Structures are given as structure tokens and as C-alpha cells.
Coordinates of C-alpha atoms (C1' of nucleotides) in Angstrom, one line a residue:
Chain A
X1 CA 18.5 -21.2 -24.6
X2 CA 15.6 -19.1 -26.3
X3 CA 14.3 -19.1 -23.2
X4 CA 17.5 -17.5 -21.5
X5 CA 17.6 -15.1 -24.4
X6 CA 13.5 -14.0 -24.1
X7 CA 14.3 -13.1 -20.7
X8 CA 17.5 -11.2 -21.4
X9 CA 15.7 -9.2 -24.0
X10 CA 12.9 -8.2 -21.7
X11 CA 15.3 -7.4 -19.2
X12 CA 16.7 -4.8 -21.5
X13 CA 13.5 -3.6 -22.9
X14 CA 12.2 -2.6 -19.5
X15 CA 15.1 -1.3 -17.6
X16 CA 17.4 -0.4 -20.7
X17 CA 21.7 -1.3 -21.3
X18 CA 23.3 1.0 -18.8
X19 CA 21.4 0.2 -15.6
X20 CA 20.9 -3.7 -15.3
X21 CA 23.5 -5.5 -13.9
X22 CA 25.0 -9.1 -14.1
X23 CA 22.6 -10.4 -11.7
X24 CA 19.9 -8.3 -12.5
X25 CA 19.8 -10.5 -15.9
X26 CA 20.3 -14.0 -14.1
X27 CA 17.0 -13.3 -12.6
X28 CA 15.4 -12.3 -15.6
X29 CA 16.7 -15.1 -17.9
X30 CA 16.0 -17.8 -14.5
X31 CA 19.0 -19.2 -14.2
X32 CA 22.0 -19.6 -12.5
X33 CA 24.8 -17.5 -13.0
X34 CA 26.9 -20.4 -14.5
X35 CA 24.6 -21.4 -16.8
X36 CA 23.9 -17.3 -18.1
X37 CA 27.6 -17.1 -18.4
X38 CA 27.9 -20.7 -20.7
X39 CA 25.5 -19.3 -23.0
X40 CA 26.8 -15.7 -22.0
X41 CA 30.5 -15.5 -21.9
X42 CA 30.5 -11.8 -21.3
X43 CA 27.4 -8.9 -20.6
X44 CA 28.3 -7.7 -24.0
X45 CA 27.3 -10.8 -25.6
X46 CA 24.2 -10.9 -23.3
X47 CA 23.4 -8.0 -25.2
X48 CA 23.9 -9.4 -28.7
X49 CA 22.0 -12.4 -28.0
X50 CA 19.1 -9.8 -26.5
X51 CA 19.0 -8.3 -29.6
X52 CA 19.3 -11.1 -32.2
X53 CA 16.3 -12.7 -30.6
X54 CA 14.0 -9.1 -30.7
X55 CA 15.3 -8.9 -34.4
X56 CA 13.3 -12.2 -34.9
X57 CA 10.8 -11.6 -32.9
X58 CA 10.0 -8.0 -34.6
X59 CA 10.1 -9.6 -38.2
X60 CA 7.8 -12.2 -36.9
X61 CA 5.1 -9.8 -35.9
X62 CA 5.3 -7.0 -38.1
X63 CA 5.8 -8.9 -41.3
X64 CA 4.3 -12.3 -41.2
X65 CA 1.1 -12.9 -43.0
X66 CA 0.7 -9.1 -44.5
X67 CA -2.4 -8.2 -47.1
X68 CA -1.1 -8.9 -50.5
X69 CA -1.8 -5.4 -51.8
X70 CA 0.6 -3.0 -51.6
X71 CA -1.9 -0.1 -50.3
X72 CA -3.5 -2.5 -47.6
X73 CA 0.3 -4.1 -46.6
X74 CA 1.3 -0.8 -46.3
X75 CA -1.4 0.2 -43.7
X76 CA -1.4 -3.1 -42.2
X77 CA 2.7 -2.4 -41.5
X78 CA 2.3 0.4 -39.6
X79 CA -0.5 -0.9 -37.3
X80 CA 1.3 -3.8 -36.8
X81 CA 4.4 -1.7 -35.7
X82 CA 2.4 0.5 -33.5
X83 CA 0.7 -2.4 -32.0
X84 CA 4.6 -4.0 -31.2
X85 CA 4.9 -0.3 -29.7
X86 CA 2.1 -0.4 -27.3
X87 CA 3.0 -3.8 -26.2
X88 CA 6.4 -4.7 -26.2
X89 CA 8.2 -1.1 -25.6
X90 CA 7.7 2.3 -23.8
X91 CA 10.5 3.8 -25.5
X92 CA 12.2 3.8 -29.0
X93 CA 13.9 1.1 -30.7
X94 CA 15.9 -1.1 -28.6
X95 CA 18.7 -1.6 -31.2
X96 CA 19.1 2.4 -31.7
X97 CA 19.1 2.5 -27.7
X98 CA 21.8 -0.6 -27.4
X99 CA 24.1 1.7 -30.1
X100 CA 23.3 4.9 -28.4
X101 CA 24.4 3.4 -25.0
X102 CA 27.2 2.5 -26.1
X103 CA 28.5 4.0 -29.1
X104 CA 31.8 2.7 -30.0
X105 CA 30.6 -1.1 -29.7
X106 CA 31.3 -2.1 -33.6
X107 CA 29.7 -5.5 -33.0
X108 CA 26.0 -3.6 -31.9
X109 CA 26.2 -1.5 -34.9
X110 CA 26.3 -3.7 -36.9
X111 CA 23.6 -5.6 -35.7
X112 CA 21.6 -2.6 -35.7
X113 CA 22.5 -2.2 -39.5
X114 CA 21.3 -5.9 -40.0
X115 CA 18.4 -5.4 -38.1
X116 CA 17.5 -1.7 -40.0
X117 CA 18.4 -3.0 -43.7
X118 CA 16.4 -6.7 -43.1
X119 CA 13.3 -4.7 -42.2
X120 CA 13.9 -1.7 -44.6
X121 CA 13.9 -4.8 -47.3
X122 CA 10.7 -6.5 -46.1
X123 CA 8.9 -3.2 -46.0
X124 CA 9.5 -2.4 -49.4
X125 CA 8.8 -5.5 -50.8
X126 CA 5.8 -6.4 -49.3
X127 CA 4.5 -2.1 -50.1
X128 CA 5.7 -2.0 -53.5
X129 CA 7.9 1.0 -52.5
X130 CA 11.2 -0.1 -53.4
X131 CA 12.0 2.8 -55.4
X132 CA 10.9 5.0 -52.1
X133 CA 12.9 3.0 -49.6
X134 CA 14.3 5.5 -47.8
X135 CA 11.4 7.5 -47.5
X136 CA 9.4 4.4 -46.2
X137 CA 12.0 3.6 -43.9
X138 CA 12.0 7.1 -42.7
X139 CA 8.3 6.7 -42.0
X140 CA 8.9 4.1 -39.7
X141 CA 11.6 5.1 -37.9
X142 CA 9.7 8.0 -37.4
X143 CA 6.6 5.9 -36.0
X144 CA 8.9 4.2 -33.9
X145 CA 10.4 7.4 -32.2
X146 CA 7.4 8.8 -32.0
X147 CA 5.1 6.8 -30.9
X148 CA 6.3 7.3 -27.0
X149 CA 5.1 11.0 -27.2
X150 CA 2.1 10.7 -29.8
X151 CA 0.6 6.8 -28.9
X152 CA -2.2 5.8 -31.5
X153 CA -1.9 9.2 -33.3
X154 CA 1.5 8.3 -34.3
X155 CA 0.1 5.0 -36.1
X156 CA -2.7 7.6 -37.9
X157 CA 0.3 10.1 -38.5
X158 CA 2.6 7.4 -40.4
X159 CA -0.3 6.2 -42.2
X160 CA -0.9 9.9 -44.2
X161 CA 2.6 10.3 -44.4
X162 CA 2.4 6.5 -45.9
X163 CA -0.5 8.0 -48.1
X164 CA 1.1 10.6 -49.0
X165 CA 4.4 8.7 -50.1
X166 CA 2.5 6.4 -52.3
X167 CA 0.9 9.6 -54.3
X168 CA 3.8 10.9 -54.8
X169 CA 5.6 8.0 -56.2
X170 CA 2.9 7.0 -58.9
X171 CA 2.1 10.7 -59.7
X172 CA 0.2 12.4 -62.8
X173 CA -2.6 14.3 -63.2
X174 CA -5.1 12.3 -63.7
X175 CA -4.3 9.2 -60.5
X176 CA -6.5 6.5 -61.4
X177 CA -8.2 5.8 -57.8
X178 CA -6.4 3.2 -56.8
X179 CA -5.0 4.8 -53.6
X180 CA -6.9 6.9 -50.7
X181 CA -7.8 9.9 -51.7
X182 CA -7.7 11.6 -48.9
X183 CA -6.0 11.3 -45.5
X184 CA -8.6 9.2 -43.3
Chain B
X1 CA 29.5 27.2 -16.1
X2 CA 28.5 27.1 -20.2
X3 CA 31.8 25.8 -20.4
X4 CA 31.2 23.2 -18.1
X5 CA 27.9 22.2 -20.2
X6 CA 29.4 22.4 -23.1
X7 CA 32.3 19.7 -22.0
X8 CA 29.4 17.5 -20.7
X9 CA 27.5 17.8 -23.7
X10 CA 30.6 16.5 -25.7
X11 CA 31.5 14.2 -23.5
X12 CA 28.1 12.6 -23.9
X13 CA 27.3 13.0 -27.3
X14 CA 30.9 11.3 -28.2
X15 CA 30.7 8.2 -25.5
X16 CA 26.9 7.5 -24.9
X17 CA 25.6 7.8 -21.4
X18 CA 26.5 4.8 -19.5
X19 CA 29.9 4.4 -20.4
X20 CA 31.5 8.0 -19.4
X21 CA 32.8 7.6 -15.8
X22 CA 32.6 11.1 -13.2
X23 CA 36.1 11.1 -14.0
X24 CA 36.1 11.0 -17.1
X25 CA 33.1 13.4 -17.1
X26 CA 35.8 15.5 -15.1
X27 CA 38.3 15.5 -18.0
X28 CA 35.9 16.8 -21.0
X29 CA 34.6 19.7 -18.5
X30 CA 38.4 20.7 -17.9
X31 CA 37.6 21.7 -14.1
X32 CA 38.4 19.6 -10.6
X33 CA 36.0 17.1 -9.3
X34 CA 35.0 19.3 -6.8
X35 CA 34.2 22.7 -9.0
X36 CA 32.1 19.8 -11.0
X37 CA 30.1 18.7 -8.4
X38 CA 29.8 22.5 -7.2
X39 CA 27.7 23.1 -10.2
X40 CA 26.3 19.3 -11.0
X41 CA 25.9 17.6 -7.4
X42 CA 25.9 14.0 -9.1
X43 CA 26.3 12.2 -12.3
X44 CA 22.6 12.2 -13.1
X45 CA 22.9 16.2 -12.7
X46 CA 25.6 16.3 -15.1
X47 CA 23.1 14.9 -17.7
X48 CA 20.7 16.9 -17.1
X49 CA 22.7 19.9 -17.7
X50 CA 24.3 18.4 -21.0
X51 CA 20.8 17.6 -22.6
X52 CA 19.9 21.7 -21.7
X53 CA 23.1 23.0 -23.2
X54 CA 22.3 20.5 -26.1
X55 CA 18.8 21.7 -26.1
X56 CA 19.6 26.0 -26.5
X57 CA 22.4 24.6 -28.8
X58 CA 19.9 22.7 -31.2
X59 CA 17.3 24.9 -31.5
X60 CA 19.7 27.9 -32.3
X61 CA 21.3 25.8 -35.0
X62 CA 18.0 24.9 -36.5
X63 CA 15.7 27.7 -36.3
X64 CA 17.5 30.4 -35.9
X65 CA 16.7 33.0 -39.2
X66 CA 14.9 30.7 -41.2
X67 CA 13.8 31.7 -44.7
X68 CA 10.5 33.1 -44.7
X69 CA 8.2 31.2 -46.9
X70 CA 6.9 28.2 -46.3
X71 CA 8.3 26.3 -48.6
X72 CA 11.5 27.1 -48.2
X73 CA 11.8 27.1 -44.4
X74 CA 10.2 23.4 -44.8
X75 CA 13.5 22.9 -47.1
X76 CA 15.9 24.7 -44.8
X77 CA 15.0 22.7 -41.9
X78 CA 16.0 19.3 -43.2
X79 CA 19.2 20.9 -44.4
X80 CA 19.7 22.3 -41.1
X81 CA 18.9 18.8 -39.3
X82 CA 21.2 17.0 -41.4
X83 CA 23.9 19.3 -41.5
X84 CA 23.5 18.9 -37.5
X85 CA 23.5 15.0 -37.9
X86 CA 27.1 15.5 -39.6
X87 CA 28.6 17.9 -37.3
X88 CA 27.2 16.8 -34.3
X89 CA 26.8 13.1 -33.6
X90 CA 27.6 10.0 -35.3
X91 CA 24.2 8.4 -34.1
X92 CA 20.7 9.3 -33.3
X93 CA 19.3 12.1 -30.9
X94 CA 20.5 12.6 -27.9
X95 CA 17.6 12.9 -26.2
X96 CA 16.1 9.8 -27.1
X97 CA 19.5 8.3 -26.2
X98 CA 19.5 9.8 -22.6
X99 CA 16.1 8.2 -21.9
X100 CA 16.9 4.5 -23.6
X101 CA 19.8 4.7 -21.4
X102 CA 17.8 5.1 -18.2
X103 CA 14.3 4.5 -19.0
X104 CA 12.9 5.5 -15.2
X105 CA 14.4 8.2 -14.4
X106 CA 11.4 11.0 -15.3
X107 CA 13.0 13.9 -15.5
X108 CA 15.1 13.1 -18.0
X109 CA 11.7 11.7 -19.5
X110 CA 10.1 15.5 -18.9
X111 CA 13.3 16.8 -20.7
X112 CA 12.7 14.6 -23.9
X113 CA 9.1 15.8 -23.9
X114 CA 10.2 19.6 -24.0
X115 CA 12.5 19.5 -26.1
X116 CA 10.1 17.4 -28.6
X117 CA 7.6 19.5 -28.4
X118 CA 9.2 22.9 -28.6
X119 CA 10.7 21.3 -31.7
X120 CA 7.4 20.5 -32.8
X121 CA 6.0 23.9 -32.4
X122 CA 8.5 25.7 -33.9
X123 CA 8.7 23.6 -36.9
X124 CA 5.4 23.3 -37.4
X125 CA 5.0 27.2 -37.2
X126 CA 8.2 28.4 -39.8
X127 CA 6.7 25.6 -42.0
X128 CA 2.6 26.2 -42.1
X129 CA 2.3 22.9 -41.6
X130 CA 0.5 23.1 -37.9
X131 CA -2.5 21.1 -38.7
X132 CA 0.4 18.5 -39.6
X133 CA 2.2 18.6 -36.6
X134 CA 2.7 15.1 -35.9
X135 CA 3.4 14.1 -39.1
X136 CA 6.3 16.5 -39.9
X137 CA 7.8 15.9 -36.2
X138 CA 7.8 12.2 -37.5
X139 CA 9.6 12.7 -40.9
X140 CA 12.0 15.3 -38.5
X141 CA 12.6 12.1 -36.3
X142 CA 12.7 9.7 -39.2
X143 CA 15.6 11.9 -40.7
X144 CA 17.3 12.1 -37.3
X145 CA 17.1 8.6 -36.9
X146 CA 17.8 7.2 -40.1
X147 CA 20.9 9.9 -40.9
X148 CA 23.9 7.6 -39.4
X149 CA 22.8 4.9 -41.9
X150 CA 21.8 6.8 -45.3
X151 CA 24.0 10.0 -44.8
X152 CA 23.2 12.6 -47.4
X153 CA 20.4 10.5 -49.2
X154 CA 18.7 11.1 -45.8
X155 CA 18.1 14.2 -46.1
X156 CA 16.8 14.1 -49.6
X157 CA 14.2 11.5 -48.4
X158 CA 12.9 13.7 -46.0
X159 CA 12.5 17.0 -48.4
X160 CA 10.3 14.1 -50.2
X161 CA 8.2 13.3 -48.0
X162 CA 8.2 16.9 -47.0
X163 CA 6.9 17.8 -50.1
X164 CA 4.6 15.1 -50.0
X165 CA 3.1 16.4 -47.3
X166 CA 2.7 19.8 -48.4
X167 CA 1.4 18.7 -51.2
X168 CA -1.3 16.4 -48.8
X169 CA -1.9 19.4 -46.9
X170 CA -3.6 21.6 -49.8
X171 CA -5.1 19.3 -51.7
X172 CA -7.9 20.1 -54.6
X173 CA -6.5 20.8 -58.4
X174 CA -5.8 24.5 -58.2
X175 CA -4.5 25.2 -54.5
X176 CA -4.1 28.9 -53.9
X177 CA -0.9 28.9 -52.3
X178 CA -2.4 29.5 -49.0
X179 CA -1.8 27.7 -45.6
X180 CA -3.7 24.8 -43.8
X181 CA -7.8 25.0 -44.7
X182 CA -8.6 21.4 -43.8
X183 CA -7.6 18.4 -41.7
X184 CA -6.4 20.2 -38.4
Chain C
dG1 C1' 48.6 43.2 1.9
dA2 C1' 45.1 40.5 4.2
dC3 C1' 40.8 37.9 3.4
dG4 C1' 37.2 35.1 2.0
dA5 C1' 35.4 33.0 -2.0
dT6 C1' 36.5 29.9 -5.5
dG7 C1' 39.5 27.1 -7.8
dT8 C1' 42.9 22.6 -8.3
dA9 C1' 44.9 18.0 -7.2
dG10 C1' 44.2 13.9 -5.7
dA11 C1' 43.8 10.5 -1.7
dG12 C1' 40.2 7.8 0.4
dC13 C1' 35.4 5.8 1.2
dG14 C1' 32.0 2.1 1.0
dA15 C1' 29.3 0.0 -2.4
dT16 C1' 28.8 -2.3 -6.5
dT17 C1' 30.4 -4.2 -10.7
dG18 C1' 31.6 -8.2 -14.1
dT19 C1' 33.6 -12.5 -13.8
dT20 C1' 35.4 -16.8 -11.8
dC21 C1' 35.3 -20.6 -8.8
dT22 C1' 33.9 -24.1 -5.5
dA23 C1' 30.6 -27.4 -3.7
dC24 C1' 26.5 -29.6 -4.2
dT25 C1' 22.2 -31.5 -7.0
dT26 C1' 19.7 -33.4 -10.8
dG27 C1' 18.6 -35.9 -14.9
dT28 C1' 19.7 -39.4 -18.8
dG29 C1' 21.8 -43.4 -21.3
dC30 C1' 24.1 -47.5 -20.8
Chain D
dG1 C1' 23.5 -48.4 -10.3
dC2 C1' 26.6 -45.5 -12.0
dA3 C1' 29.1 -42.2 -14.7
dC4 C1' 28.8 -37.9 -16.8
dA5 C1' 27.0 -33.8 -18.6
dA6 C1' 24.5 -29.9 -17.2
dG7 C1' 22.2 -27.6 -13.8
dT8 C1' 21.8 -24.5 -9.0
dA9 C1' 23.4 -21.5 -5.2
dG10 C1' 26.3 -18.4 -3.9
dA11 C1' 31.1 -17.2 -1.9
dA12 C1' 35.1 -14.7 -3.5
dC13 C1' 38.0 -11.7 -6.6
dA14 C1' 40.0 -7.5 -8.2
dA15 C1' 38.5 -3.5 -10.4
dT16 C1' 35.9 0.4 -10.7
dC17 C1' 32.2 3.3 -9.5
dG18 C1' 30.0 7.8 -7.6
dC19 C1' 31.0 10.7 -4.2
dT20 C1' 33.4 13.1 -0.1
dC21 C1' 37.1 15.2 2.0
dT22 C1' 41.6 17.3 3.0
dA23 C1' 45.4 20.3 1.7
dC24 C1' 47.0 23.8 -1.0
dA25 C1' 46.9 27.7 -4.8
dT26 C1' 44.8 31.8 -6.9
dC27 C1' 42.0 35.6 -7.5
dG28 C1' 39.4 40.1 -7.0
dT29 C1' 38.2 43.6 -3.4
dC30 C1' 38.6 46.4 0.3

DNA sequence: GACGATGTAGAGCGATTGTTCTACTTGTGC
DNA sequence: GCACAAGTAGAACAATCGCTCTACATCGTC
């Protein structure tokens, strides 16, 4: 079953929502088209079960086992989430594209709200930026969106932004060094 | 012919790329099947010419007679963007939408790059902030991204980190106003 | 007022789609 | 050794797709 499901969300990863068909997917999760459509009942649910496995699979890598600090969790987050970049996407966020493809599917949106508010909670929690959420959230969607265009200078990019937002939320004249000082 | 793109652009922009059918592509640019095909020889045409219409549309909306300062401009831009958000489309960019959708197809790929970067440029030049390029094309995209979700408060997160990134950009106690002297 | 360019309306084409169904094979517990 | 659940392979279904084509209407220009 996870199996099925790790192969359905690679399937939409690399070739995207629209194109893939039916069959296209029984190849990719390796099995036979009865047993895609017990798990399956409909390509619409092959999509949700795409997604709710990347949901756990992106909280796995991006948030497991962060630095306990809040200035190194907050670096560590955005290499982590340009690493997941490199590696498992050469595009955007798969649950933006999966709304964006088709757009009046209430069932995808809100698993991409899910998905956004889960991580948007875990990032400000383990940065000590919950009064900043949106900001930080901002940051990484950012990161995310841009990383296709920018690669590795995207990660460097969020991380002053990151910087930045951290400055500005603990601000006075006289800051007493705990964060960077300046921009890498 | 503009009115044709314009009816595409909708068309798009309301119903995703993958669901719209020729026909119905047919309907929202109010011509015959044939006139369309006249001007957009096959479907993959007709997104193409959408995503240009979209393009002159976008940049017009946004850049067009900016305030002058700095400052301000940075201000106006975000306003701009999430006025666009509002008026324009219930989800993310289009762009990036166009490309999730069909992840190999390269032109549409060599669209998304041009329209990201002459976004880039231009913002980055009404704004002084061209030694932060990346940075402010990331909170432009975090906005973008994140606007469907957090509405209004989007846009005040991204004057935030705007200003947090102005505020990055000249650093030292008694900044003289000018533009970019370090950190290209 | 005739003419060619340009438009509309819509039937028709082969290919492909998502989904269901049949027929056969395999593994496991009693 | 056998029944039963769960698998495979793939034929078959109606529906829909992108695209082409025919037949007819409308227009501006000479």
C-alpha cells in the first residue's frame, strides 16, 4: 500500500496532474490495474493518496531531528528544504501544482491547507517565530518557488531574508549578539 | 486577436490548465473553432498565448507609474501584487501553474523564466534593492503564493519582510538614505 | 454588385481516456 | 489438499479528447 502510494507520488512529481494517465500510474505504483483501483477507486483519489504520502514524507525530512536553537533550526530548515528541492522536485510544490491543476477540487484544497498550516506550525515552533508566522511561512514558500530558477542561491537568499526576519522581530538598539550580524 | 487572449487567459486562470476542454477554450474566446485554431493551431498554442496576454497584463498592473522613492515603490508593489491576487485569481501564479501542469513541455518553461525575471528586474530596479534581487523576488513569490491562504494579512507580511530587508540592505547605525553600498 | 478574405456552426475523425469486467494465478491457514 | 482472499494480465466499454473538414454567412473594397 505505501508502496503503491510512493510510486503514485513519484509519478506525479515527475510528469505532473494533467498529463499521466490511468495506466501511466499502474506502472509507476507496479501493479495491476485491479489492485491500483482497490486501493484507488477513482484517479482523483490517486491523487489524494499521492499527496498524503509527500505530506509525510516532507515533514519527515525537513523537520525531524532539527538544532534545538532557534537561530541554527532556522538555518538548518531552509537547507533541509532546499536539499528536498534538489532532490525530490524540479518544480514548485506539488500540492500548489495538484490545486492549480485543478482548481475547483475542494477535497485537494484542503489538503493543501493541511499540508501548508502543519508545516507553517512546525516551522514556527521549532524557530521561535511564532509571532512572525506569516512572514516565515512566506520565506519558504518563497524558497520553494524559487528555488527552480535560483538553485542553491535560493537556500542563501531565504536564509538573509530568515536573518533579516529574526532582527526585526527582537529589535532595539542595542541587539545583544545573539543573532548573525551580518548576512553570510 | 487580444480578445481572443484575453478569453484564454480567463478561461485558464478560472479552470486550471488540464481541465478546460478546446471546446470549452472555444466558449471563453467567443469565436468558432476554426477562427481559434486560425490564430492558436493547437491547445498547447492557446496556452501559450494566454500566459503572454497574462504576462503584458501583469506587469502593467504592477509597475506601471510607480511612486518614485524607494521606499514607497517597495510599499506599492506588494499592494499592487495583492490587489492582483484579489482580482485576479483565487490561487497561485499562473505561470508556475502552467508549468506544474506540464512539467516538459520547455517553452512554457522559457515563458516562466521571462516572465520571472523581467519581474525581477523591474522590481528590483523601482525598489533599489538590485543587490537583493533574489531575495525580494522570493518575498514577491512568497506573497503570491501564500495570498489564497492568508488574504490581506499576506500582504502585510510581505511589507515586513520588505522592510526587513531594506533595513538589511543598509546596515551600520546612521545609514544615509542612499541605495545598495555592500553585499551585491 | 461581384469577389475574395474571414467569419460561424457544427458534424465527423481516429485516438485516448477512466473505469469495469473476465479469466487465470498465487499464497496462506486450516 | 483445498478453499478463499488477493494478486496479475489485459480485453472491453462508453465517453471524451484534440483536431479537421464541409457548408454557409458576412464583410469591406473595387
Amino acid at each position: 500500500m505505501t508502496r503503491i502510494a510512493a510510486g503514485l507520488e513519484s509519478a506525479f512529481a515527475r510528469r505532473g496532474f494533467a498529463v499521466p494517465s490511468v495506466e501511466d500510474l499502474r506502472d509507476a505504483a507496479g501493479v495491476s490495474l485491479r489492485t491500483l483501483y482497490k486501493y484507488a477507486p477513482s484517479r482523483d483519489r490517486m491523487v489524494r493518496i499521492a499527496l498524503e504520502h509527500r505530506h509525510r514524507r516532507y515533514l519527515d525530512h525537513v523537520f525531524s531531528d532539527l538544532p534545538m536553537g532557534h537561530e541554527a533550526a532556522l538555518d538548518a530548515l531552509f537547507e533541509r528544504i532546499g536539499l528536498w528541492m534538489e532532490r525530490e522536485t524540479s518544480h514548485g510544490c506539488l500540492f500548489h501544482a495538484a490545486v492549480a491543476a485543478n482548481p475547483d477540487n475542494n477535497e485537494l484544497k484542503a489538503l493543501l491547507e493541511r499540508h501548508k498550516s502543519e508545516v507553517a506550525e512546525r516551522a514556527a515552533g521549532a524557530t521561535g517565530l511564532s509571532g512572525r508566522k506569516i512572514e516565515l511561512m512566506q520565506v519558504i514558500e518563497g524558497l520553494t518557488q524559487s528555488w527552480p530558477l535560483y538553485r542553491e542561491r535560493a537556500t542563501t537568499g531565504a536564509r538573509h531574508l530568515g536573518a533579516a526576519l529574526r532582527r526585526a522581530e527582537v529589535p532595539g538598539p542595542f541587539d545583544a549578539r545573539t543573532s548573525s550580524p551580518s548576512l553570510t
